Tab-separated table of C-alpha atoms in Angstrom:
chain	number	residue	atom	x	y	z
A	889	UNK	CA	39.089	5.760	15.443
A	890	UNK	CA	38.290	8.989	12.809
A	891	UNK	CA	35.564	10.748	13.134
A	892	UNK	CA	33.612	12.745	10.595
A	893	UNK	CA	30.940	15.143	10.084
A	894	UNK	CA	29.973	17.005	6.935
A	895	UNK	CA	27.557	19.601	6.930
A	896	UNK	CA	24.989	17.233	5.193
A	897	UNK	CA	25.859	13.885	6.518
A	898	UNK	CA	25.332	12.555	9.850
A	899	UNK	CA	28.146	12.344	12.435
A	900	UNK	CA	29.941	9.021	12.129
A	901	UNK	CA	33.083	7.153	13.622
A	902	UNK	CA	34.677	4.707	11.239
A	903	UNK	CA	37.405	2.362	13.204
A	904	UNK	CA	39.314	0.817	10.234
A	905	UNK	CA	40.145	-2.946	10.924
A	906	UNK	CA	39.422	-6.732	9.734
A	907	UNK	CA	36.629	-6.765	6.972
A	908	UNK	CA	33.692	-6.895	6.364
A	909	UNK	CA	32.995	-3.519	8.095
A	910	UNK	CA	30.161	-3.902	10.468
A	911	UNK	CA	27.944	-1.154	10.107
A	912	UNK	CA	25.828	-0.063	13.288
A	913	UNK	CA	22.488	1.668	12.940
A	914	UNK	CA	20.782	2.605	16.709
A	915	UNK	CA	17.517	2.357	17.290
A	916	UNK	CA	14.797	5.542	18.329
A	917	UNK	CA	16.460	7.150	21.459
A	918	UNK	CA	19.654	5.979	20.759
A	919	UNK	CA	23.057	7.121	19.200
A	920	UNK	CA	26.288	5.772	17.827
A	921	UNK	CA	27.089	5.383	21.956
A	922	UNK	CA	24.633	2.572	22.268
A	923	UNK	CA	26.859	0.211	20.608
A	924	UNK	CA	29.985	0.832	22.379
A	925	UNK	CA	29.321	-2.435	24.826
A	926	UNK	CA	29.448	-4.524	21.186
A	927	UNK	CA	32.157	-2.259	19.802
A	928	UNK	CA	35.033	-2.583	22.644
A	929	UNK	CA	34.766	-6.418	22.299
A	930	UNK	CA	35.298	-6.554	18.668
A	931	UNK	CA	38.441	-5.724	18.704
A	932	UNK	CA	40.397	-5.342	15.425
A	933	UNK	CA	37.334	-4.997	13.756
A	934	UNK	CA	36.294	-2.648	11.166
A	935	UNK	CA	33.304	-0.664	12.124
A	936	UNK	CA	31.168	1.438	11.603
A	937	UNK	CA	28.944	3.993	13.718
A	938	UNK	CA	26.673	7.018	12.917
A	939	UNK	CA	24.318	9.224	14.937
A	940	UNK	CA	20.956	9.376	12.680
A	941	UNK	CA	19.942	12.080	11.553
A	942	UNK	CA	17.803	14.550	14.557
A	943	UNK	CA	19.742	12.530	16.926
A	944	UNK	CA	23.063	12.979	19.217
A	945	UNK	CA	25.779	14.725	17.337
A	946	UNK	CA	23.510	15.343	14.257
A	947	UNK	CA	20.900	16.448	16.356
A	948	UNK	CA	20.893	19.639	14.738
A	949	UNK	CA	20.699	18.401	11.190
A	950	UNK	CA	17.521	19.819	9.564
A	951	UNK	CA	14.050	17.446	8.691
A	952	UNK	CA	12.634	15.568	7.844
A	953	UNK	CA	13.771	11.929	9.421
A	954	UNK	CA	11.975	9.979	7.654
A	955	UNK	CA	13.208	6.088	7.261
A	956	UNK	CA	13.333	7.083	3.720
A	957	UNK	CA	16.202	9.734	4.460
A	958	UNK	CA	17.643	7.642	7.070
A	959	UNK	CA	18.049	5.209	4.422
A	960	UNK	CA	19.781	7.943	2.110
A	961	UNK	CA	21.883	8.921	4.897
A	962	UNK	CA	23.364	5.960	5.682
A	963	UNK	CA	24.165	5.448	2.451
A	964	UNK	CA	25.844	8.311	1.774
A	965	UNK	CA	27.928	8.176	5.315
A	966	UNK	CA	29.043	4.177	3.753
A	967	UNK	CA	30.221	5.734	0.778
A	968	UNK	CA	31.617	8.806	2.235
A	969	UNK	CA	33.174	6.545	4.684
A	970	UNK	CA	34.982	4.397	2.189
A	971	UNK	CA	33.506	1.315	3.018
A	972	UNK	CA	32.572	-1.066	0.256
A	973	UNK	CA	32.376	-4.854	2.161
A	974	UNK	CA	30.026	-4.625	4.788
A	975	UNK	CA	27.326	-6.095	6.899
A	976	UNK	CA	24.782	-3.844	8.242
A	977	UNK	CA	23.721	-4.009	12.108
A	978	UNK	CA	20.454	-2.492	12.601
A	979	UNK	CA	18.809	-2.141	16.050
A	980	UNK	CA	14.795	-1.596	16.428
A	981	UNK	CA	14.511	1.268	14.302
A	982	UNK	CA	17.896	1.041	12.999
A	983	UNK	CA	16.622	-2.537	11.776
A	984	UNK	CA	14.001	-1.048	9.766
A	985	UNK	CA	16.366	1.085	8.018
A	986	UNK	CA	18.465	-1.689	7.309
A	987	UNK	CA	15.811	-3.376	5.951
A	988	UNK	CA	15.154	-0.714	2.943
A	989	UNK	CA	19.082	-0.299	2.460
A	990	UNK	CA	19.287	-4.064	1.622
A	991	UNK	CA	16.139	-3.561	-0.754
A	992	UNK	CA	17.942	-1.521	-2.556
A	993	UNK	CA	20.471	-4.275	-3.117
A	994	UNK	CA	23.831	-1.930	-2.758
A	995	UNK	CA	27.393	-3.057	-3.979
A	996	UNK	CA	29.244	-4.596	-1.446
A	997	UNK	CA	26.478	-5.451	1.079
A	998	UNK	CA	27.312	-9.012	2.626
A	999	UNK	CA	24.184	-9.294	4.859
A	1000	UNK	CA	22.095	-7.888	7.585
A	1001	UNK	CA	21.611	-8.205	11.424
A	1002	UNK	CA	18.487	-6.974	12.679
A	1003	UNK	CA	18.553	-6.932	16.265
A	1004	UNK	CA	14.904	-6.591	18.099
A	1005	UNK	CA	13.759	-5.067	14.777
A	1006	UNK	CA	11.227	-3.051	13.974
A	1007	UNK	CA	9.509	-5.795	11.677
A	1008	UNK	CA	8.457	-5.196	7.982
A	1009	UNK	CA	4.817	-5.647	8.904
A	1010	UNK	CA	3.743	-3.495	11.634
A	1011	UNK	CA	2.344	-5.416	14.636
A	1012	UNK	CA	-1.474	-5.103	15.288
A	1013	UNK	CA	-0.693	-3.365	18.565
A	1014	UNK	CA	0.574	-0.541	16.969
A	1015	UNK	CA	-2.486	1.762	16.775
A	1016	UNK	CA	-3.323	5.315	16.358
A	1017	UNK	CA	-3.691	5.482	20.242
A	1018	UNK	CA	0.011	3.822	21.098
A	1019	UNK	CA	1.705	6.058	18.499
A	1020	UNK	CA	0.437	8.903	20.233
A	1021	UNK	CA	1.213	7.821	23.296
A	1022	UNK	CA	5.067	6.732	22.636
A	1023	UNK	CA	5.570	10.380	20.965
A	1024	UNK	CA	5.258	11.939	24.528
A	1025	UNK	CA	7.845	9.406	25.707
A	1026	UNK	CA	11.054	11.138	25.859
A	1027	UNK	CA	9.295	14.100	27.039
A	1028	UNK	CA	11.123	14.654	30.119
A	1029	UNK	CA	13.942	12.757	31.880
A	1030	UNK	CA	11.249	10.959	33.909
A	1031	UNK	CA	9.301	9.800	31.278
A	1032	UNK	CA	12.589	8.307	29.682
A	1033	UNK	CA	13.879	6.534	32.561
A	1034	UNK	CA	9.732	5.099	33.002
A	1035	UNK	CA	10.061	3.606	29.840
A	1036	UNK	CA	13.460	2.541	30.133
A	1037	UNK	CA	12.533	0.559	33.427
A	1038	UNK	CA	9.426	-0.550	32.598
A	1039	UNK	CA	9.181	-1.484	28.875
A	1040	UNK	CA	12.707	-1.054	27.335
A	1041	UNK	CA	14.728	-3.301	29.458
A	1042	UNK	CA	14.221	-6.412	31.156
A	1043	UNK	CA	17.376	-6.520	33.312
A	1044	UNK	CA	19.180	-4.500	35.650
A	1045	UNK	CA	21.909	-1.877	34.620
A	1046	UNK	CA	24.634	0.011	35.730
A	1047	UNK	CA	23.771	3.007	36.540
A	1048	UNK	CA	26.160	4.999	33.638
A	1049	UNK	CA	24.316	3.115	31.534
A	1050	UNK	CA	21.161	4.607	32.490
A	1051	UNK	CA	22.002	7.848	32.574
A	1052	UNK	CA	23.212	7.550	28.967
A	1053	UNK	CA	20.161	5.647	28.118
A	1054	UNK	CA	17.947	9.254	29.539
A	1055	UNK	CA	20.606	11.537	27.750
A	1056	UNK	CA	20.290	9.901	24.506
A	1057	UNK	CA	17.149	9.516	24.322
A	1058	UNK	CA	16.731	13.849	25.010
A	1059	UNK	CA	19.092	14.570	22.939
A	1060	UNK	CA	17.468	14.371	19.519
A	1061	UNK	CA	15.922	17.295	17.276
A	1062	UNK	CA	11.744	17.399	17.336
A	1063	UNK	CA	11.300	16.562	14.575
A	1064	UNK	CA	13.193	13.163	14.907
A	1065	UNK	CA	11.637	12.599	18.296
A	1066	UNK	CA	7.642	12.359	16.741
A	1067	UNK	CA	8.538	11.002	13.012
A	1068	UNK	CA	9.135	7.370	14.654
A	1069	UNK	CA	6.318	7.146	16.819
A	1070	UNK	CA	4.362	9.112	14.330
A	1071	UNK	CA	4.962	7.527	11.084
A	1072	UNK	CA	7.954	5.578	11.266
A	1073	UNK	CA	6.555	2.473	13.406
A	1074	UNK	CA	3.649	2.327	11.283
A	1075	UNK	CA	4.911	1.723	7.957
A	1076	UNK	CA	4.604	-1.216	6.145
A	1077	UNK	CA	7.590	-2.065	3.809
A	1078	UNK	CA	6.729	-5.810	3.328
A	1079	UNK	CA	7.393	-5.441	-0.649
A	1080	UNK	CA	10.708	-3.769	-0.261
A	1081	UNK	CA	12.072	-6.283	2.468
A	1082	UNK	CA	11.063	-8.990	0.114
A	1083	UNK	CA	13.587	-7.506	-2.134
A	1084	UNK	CA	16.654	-8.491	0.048
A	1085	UNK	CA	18.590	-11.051	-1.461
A	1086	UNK	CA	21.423	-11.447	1.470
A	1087	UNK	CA	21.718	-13.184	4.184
A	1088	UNK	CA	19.825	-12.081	7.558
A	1089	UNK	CA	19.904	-13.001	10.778
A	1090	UNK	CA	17.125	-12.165	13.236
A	1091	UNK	CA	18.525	-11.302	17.090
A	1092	UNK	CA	15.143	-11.531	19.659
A	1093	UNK	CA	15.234	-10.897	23.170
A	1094	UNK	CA	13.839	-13.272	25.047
A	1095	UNK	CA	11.997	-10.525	27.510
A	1096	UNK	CA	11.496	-7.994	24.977
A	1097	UNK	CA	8.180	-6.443	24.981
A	1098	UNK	CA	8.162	-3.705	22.198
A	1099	UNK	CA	9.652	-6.482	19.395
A	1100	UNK	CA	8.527	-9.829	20.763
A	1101	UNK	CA	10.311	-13.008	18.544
A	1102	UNK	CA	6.806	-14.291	18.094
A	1103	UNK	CA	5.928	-11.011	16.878
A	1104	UNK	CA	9.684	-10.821	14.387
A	1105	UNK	CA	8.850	-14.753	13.362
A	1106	UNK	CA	5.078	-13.565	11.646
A	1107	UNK	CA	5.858	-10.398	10.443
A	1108	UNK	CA	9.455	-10.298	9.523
A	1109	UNK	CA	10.734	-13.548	8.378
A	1110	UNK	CA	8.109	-14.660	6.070
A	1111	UNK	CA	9.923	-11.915	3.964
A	1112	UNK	CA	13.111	-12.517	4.140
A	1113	UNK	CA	14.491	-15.667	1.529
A	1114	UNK	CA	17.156	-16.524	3.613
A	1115	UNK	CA	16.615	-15.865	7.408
A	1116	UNK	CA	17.632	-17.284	11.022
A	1117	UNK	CA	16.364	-16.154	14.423
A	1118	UNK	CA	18.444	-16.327	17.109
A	1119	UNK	CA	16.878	-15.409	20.869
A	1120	UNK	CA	18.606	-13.569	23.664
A	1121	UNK	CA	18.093	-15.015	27.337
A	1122	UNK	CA	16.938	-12.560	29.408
A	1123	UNK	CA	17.455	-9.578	27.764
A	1124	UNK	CA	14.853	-7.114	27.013
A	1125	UNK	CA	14.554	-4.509	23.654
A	1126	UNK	CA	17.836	-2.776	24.144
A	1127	UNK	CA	20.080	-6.051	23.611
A	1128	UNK	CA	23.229	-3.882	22.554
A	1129	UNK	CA	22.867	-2.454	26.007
A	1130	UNK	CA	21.336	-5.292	28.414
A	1131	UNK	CA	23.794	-8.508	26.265
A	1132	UNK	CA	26.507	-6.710	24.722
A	1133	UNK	CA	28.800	-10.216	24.757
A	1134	UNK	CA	25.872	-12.351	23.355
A	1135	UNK	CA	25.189	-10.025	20.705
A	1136	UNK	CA	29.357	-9.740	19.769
A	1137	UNK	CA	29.023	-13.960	19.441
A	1138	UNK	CA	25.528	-14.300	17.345
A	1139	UNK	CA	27.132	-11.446	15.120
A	1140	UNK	CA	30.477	-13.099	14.805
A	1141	UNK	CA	29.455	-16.332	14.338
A	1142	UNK	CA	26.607	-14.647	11.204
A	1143	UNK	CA	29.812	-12.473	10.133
A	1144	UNK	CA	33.245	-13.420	11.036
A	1145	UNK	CA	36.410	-11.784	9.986
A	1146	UNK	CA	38.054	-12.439	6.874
């Protein structure tokens, strides 16, 4: 695996392998790491995986981190990268960025995964009061591992797993810790994800409380032109984490090698 960092691009570790390149995008709190579970059982895979911008090894990449230059970020990394047959894998927040990449209709793009997705239409829950509130989340170790435990996950985890779950999640820049909760999660980009015109498929945990499936099925697929939901047993928001092997089989079976 070669890894690369520019002074103006995000750090990213390309593994070259059997196309398309699946390209992973993590979601708020998270970092290239929290796809290794998916990663180590795709093996001879090409693949993809970036730290956004403000977060692990770009943590000290300077503002903003808006979805807009998470967007231009991950397309620069793609092209600095190489890569031009791919499928994009975007978790929560990560899905969200995906979601304006495809809208932009890129060379090369095969489709998109979104995996408990931040949906195009923001949910009526998220208010003025509850983005607030989840800016202060990653505060402090124990607020991580509070919302880890309680909201985040729905099943039980080793306990490395954890730990990198609380170190991730601290490790970003401030500014990339409030522009999600802030602004990020509010946004409404219905009229660019109506612009995709690949393939997606929709991955919903079955427990997952911050991107419910009823939630993805009203405000995400009515935009999409070509769209299937799949739906996690068990598993909570952080589905790369909590159902590594499920995920590797809905993504395969969406994507497979060529």
């Amino acid at each position: 695996m070669t890894t690369a960092q520019q002074q103006l691009l995000p750090a990213y570790d390309h593994r070259p392998g059997t196309g398309p390149t699946l390209v992973f995008l993590h979601y708020w709190g998270g970092s290239a790491r929290t796809w290794d579970l998916v990663v180590d059982r795709l093996a001879g895979r090409d693949v993809l995986t970036l730290d956004f911008r403000g977060w692990g090894r770009s943590s000290s990449l300077s503002g903003p981190c808006t979805l807009r230059r998470l967007t231009e970020d991950t397309l620069a990394v793609i092209a600095d990268a190489g890569v031009c047959d791919y499928v994009l894998v975007g978790h929560s927040m990560g899905g969200k960025v995906a979601q304006l990449i495809a809208a932009t209709r890129p060379a090369g793009l095969r489709g998109i995964v979104l995996v408990g997705p931040a949906p195009a239409k923001p949910a009526a829950g998220i208010t003025l009061e509850y983005r607030e509130a989840l800016s202060h989340a990653y505060d402090s170790d124990e607020s991580v591992a509070a919302a880890r435990d309680a909201i985040l996950t729905a099943t039980e985890l080793p306990d490395e797993v954890k730990s990198q779950i609380v170190a991730d999640s601290r490790s970003s820049s401030d500014a990339a810790r409030v522009e999600w909760p802030l602004h990020g999660i509010a946004e409404d980009i219905t009229e660019h994800t109506r612009m995709i015109g690949v393939p997606a498929l929709i991955v919903a945990g079955e427990n997952d409380h911050v991107e419910p499936a009823d939630v993805l099925r009203d405000n995400l697929m009515p935009c999409l032109s070509d769209a299937a939901l799949v739906v996690i047993p068990e598993s909570g928001h952080l589905i790369p984490l909590e159902a590594p092997a499920d995920l590797v089989d809905a993504i395969t079976a969406f994507a497979p090698a060529s």
